[in-house]
Short mmCIF file of C-alpha atoms and ligand atoms in Angstrom, two decimals:
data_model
loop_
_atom_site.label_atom_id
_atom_site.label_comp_id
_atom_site.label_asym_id
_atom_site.label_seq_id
_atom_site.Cartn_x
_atom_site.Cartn_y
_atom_site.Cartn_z
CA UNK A 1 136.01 127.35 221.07
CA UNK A 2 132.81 128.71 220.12
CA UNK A 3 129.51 126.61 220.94
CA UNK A 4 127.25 125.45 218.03
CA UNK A 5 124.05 123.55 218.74
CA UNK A 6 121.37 122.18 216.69
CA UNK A 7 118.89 119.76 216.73
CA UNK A 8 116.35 117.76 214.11
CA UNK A 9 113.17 116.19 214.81
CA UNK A 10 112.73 112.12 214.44
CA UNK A 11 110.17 113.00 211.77
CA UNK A 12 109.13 109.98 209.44
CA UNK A 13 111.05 106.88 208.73
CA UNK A 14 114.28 108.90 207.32
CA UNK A 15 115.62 111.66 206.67
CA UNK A 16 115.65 112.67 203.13
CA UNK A 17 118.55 114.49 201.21
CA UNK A 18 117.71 117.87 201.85
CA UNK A 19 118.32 117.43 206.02
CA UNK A 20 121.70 116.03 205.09
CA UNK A 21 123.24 118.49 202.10
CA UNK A 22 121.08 121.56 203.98
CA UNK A 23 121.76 120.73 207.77
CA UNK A 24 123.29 117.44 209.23
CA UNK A 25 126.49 117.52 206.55
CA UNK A 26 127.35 120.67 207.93
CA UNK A 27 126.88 119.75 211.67
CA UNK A 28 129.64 117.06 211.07
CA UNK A 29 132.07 119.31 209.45
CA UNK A 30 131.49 121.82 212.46
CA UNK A 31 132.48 119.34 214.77
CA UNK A 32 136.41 120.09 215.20
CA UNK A 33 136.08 123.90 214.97
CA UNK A 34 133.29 124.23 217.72
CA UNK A 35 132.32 122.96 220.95
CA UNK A 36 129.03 120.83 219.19
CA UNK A 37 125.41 120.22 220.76
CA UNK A 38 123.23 117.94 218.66
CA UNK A 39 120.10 116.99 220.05
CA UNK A 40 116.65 115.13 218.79
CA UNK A 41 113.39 117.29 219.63
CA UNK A 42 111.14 114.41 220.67
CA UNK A 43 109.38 116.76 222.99
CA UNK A 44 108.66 119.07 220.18
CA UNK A 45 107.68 116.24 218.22
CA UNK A 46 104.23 115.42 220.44
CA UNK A 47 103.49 119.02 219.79
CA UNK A 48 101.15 117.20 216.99
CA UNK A 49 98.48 115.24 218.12
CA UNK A 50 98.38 111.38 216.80
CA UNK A 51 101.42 109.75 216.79
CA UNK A 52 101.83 106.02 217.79
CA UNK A 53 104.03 105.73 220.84
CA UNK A 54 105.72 102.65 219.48
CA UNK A 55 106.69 104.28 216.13
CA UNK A 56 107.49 107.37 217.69
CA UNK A 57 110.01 105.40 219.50
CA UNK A 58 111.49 103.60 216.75
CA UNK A 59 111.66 107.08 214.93
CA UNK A 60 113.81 108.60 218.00
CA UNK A 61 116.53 105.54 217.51
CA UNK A 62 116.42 105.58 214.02
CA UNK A 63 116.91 109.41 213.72
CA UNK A 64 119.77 108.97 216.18
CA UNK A 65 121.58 106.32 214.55
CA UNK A 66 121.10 108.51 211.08
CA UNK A 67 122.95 111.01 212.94
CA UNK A 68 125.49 108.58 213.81
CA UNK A 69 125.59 106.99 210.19
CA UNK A 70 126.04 110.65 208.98
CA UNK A 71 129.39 111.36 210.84
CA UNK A 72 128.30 112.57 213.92
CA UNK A 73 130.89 111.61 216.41
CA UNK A 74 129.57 111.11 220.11
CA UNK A 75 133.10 111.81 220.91
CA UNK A 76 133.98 115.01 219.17
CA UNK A 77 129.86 115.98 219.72
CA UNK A 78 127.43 116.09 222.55
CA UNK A 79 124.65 113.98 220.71
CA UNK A 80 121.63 113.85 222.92
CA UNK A 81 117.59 113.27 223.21
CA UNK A 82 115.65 116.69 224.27
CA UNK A 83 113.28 114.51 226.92
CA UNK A 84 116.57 112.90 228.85
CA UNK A 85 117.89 116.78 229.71
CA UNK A 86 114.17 117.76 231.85
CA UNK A 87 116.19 121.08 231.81
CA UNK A 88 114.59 121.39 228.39
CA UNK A 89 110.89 121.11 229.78
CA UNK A 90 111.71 123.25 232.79
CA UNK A 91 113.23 126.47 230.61
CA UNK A 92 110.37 125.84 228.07
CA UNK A 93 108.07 127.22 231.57
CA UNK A 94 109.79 130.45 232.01
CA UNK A 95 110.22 131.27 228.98
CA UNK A 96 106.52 130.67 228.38
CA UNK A 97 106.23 132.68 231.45
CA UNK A 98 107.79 135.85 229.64
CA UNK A 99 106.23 135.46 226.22
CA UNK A 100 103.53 137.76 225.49
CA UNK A 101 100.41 135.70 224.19
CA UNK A 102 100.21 137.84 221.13
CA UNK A 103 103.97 137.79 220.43
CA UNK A 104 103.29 133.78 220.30
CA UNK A 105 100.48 133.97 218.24
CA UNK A 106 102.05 135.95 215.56
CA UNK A 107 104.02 133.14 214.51
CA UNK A 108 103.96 131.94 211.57
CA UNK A 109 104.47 128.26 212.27
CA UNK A 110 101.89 128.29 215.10
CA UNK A 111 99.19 130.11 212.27
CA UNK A 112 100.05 127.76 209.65
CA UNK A 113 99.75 124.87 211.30
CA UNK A 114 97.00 125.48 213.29
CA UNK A 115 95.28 126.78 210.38
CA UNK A 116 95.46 123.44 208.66
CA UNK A 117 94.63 121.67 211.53
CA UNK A 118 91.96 123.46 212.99
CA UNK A 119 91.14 124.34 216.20
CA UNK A 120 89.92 121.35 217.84
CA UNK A 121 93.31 119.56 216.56
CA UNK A 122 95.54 122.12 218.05
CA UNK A 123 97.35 121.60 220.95
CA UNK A 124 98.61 123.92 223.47
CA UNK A 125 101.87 122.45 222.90
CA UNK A 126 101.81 123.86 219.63
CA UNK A 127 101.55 127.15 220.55
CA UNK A 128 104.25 126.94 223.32
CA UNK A 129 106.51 125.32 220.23
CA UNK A 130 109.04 128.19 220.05
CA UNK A 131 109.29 128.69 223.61
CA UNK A 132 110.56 124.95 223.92
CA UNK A 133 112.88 126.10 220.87
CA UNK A 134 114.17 128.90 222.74
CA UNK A 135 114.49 126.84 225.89
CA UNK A 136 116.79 124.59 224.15
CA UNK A 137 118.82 126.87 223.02
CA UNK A 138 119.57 129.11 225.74
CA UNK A 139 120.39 126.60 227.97
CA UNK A 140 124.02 126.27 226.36
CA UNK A 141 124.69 129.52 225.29
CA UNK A 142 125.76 128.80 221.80
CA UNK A 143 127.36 131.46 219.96
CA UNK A 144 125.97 129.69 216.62
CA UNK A 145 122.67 128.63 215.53
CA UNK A 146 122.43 127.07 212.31
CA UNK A 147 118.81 126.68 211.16
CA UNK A 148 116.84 126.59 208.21
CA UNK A 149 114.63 129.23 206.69
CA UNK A 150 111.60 128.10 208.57
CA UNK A 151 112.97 128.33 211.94
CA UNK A 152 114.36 132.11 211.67
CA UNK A 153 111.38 133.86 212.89
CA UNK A 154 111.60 131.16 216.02
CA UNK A 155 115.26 132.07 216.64
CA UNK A 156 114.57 135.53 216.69
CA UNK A 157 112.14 135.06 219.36
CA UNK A 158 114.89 133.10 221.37
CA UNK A 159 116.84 136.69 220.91
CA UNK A 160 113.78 138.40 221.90
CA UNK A 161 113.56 136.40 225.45
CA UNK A 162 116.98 136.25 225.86
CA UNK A 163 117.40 140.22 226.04
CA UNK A 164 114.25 140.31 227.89
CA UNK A 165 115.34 138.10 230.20
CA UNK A 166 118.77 139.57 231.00
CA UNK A 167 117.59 143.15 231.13
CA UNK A 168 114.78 142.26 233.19
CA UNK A 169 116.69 140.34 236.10
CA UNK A 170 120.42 139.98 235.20
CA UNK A 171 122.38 139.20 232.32
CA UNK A 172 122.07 135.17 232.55
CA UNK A 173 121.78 134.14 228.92
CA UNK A 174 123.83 134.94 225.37
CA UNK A 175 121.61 136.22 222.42
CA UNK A 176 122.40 133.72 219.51
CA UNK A 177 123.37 134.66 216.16
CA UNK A 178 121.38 133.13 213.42
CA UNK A 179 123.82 132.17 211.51
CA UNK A 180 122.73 130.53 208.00
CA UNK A 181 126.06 128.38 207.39
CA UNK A 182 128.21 128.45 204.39
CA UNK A 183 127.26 126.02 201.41
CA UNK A 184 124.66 124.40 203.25
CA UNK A 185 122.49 123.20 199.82
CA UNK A 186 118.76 123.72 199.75
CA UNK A 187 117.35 120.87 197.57
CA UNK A 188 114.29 121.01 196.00
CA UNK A 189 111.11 118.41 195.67
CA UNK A 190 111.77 116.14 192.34
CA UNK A 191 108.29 116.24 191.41
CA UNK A 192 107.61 120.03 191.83
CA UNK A 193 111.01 121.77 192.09
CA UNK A 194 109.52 124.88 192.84
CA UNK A 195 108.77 123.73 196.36
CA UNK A 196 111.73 122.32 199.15
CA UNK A 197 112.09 118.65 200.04
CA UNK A 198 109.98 117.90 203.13
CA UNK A 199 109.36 115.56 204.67
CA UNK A 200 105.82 116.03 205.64
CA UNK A 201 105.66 117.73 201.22
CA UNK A 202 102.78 116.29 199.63
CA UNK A 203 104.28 113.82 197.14
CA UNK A 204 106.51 110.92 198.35
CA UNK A 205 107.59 110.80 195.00
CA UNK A 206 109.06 113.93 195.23
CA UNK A 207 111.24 112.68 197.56
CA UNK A 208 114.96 111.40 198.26
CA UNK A 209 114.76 109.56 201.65
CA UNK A 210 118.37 108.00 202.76
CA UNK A 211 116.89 105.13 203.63
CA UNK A 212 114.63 104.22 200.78
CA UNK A 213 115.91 101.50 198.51
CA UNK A 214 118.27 102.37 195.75
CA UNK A 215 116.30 101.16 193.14
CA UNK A 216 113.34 103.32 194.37
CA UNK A 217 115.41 106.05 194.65
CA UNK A 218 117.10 105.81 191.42
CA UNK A 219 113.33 105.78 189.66
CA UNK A 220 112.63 108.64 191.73
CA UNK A 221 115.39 110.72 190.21
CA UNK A 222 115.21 108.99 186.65
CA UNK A 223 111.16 110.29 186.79
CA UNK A 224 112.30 113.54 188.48
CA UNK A 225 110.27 116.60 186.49
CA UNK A 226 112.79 118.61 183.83
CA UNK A 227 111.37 120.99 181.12
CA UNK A 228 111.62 121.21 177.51
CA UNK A 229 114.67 123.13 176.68
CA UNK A 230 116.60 120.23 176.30
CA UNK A 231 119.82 121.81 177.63
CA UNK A 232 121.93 121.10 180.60
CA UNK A 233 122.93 124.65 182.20
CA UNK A 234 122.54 125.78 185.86
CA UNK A 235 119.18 128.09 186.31
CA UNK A 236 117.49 127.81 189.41
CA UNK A 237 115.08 130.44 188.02
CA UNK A 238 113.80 129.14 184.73
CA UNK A 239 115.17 125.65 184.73
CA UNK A 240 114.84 124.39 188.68
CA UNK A 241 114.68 121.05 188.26
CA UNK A 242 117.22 120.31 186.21
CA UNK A 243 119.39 122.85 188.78
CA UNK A 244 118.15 120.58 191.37
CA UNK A 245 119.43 117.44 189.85
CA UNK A 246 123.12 119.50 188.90
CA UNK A 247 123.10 121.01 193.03
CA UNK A 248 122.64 117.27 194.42
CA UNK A 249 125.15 115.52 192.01
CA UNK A 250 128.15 118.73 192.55
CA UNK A 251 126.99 118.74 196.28
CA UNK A 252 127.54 114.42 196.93
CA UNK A 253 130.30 114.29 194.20
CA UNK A 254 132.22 117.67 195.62
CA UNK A 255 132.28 118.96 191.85
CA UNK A 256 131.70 122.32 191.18
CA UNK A 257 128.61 122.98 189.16
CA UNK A 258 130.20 124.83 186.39
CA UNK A 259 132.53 122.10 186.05
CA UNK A 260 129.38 119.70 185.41
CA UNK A 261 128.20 121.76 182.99
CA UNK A 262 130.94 122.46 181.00
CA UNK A 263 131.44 118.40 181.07
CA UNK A 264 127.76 117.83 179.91
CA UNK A 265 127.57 120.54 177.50
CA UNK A 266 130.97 119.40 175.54
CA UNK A 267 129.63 115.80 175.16
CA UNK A 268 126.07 116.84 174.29
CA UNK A 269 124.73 115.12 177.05
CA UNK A 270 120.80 114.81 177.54
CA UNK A 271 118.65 114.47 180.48
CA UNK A 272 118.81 110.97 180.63
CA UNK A 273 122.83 111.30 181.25
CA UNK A 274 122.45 113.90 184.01
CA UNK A 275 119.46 111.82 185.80
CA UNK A 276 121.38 108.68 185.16
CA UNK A 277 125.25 110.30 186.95
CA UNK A 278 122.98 112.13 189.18
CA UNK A 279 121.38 108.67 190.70
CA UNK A 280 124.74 106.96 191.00
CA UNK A 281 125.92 109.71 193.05
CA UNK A 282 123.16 109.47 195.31
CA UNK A 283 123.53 105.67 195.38
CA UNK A 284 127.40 106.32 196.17
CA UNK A 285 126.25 108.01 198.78
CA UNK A 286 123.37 106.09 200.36
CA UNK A 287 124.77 102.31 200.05
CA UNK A 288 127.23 103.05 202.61
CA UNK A 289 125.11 105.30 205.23
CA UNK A 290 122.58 102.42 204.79
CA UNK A 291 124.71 100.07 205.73
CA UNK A 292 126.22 102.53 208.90
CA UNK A 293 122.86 102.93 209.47
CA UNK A 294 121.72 99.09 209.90
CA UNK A 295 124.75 98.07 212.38
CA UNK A 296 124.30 101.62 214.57
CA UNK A 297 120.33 100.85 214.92
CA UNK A 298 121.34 96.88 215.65
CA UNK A 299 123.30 96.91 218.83
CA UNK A 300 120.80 98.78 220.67
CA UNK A 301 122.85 98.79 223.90
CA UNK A 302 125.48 100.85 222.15
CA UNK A 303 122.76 103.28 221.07
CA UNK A 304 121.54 103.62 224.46
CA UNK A 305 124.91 104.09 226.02
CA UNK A 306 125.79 107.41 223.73
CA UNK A 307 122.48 108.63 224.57
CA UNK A 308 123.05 108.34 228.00
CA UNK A 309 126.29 109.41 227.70
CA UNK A 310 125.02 112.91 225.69
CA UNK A 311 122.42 113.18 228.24
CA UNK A 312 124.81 113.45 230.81
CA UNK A 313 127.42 115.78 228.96
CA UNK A 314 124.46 117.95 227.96
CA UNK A 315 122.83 118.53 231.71
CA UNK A 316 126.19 119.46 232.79
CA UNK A 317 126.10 122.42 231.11
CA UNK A 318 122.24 122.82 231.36
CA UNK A 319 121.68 122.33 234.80
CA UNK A 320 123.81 124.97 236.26
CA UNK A 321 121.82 127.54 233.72
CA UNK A 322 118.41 126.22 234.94
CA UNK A 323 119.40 127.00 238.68
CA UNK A 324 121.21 130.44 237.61
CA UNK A 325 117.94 131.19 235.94
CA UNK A 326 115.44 130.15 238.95
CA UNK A 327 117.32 131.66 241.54
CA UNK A 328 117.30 134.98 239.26
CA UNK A 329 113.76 134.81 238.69
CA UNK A 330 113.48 134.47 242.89
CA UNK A 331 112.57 130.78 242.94
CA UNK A 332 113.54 129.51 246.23
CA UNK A 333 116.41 126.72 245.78
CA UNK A 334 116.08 123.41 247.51
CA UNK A 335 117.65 122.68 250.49
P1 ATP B 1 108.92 119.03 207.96
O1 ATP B 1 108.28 118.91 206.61
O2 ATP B 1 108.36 118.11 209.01
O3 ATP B 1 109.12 120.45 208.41
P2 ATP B 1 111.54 118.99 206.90
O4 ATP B 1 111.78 118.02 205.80
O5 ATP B 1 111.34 120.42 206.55
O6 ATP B 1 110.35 118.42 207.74
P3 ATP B 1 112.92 119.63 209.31
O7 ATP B 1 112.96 118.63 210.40
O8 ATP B 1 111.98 120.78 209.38
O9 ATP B 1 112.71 118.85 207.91
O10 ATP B 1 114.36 120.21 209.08
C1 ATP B 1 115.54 119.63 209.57
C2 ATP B 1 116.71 120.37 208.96
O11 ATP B 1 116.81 120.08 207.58
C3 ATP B 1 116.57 121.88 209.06
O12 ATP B 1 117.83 122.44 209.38
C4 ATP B 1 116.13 122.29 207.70
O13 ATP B 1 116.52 123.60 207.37
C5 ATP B 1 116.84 121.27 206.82
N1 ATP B 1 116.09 121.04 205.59
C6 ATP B 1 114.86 120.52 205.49
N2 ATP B 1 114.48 120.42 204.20
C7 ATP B 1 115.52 120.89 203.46
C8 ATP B 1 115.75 121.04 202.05
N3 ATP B 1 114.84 120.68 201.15
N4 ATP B 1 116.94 121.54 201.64
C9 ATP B 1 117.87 121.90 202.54
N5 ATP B 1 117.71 121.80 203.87
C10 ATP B 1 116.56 121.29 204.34
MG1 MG B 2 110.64 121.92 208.13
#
């Protein structure tokens, strides 16, 4: 089996629709065909100053038992949090120790961020943000990578340091393919559906968080910006939200597009209609993972256990690569 391993930060109170349809739906239909790593990036997520410890770590259970409520199976998958495997950390310092300071400062992430933040608000941790990335990934060797848009340029810094790293002292780790996967969905902000659904977007309105009560969520899409054509067709160009609202119902219904649209167009169907199927859909959907949700973030102790338990799995294979890659790099081993 090939390895596949991904992770998702414990951003915010929920995850919202797009990190299910674009990421975490796919990561539970890859769990048969590949040997799965799925981890939480808590260490990347101090990498921006001003959290509150206490939320942060109701954020880290509450994005794990999403994962859980999602179909991720601690039995089929190695489900894990990035700060329990120190490997992470430990990588994170060599491979900082063969990045090139203006190879790390060319990144977009880093310039964007930092930009907004400003100087005195930037931490160093920021900047060493994709060689954490490519410390988490090249400690398993995965053959498969999925990741969004924004994380390519990181990933192909991973490929940079791998190569540099196996030419330089020995061949120790595999270069990952960035593999964008099949019909993973990119959904679009309700409120301006020019721009993605993020989680950190400007409008919460925008928004389609899994956790968020239905009735909130149904106004959400019910208010969700259209145009004035007055027709139902799929046109991501000149019509995107309405495209949005057609890619979220086919996507949670598993109805082709066209088929919506043949369906809407024969009965003359408005706005209204499309808004209306596309919010039971998402209610379908959410009423159950809510309530998946509530019993995996209630027993605690069962949480903890398939943390552990992932922790464990995951330094297996980590730890062996961490001493391969010290006693390459002529670090003396303990005795
Ligand atoms: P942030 O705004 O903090 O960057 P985000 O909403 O973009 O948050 P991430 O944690 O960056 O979420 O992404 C987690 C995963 O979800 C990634 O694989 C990313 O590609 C995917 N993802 C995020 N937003 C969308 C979206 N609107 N459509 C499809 N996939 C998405
Ligand atoms: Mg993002």
């Amino acid at each position: 089996k090939q390895r596949v391993l991904s992770g998702i930060q414990p951003t915010g109170d929920s995850y919202h629709l797009g990190n299910y349809l674009g990421a975490v739906r796919q990561w539970v239909g890859l769990q048969d065909d590949y040997d799965a790593f799925y981890f939480i990036p808590d260490l990347h997520s101090i990498t921006i100053p001003g959290w509150d410890p206490k939320e942060l770590r109701e954020r880290v259970y509450r994005g794990a038992a999403q994962l859980l409520a999602a179909g991720i199976d601690p039995q089929r998958s190695v489900m894990f949090l990035q700060s329990h495997v120190p490997e992470h950390a430990e990588l994170g310092w060599v491979m900082q120790c063969i990045t090139g300071d203006g190879e790390a400062r060319r990144m977009t992430q880093f310039k964007d961020k930092s930009a907004k933040q400003g100087q005195d608000n930037t931490t160093a941790g920021l900047y060493a943000y994709p060689m954490l990335m490519a410390a988490d990934i090249l400690l398993y060797r995965p053959q498969l990578v999925p990741v969004g848009e924004d994380q390519r340029q990181h990933l192909e810094l991973a490929r940079n340091l791998a190569q540099r790293f196996n030419s330089r002292f020995k061949k120790t780790f595999v270069v990952p393919e960035p593999k964008i996967l099949p019909n993973s969905a990119k959904i679009f902000d309700l409120q301006d559906p020019s721009a993605k659904m993020s989680k950190s977007g400007s409008n919460p309105k925008g928004l389609i968080n899994l956790l968020d009560d239905p009735k909130t969520t149904a106004k959400r899409i019910k208010s969700a910006v259209t145009d004035n054509d007055g027709e139902i067709r799929f046109d991501p160009e000149n019509k995107p939200g309405v495209s949005n609202l057609l890619v979220i119902q086919s996507e949670l219904t598993d109805t082709p597009i066209d088929t919506l649209v043949e369906r809407y167009q024969a009965s003359g169907a408005q706005y209204g209609a499309l808004k209306g199927d596309t919010a039971d859909a998402v209610e379908a959907f959410v009423v159950p993972f809510r309530d998946k949700f509530e019993e995996f973030l209630a027993d605690r102790a069962e949480l903890e256990r398939i943390l552990d338990d992932g922790a464990r799995r995951a330094r297996e294979v980590a730890g062996p690569v961490l001493a391969q890659t010290y006693e390459r790099l002529g670090l003396v081993a303990p005795k």
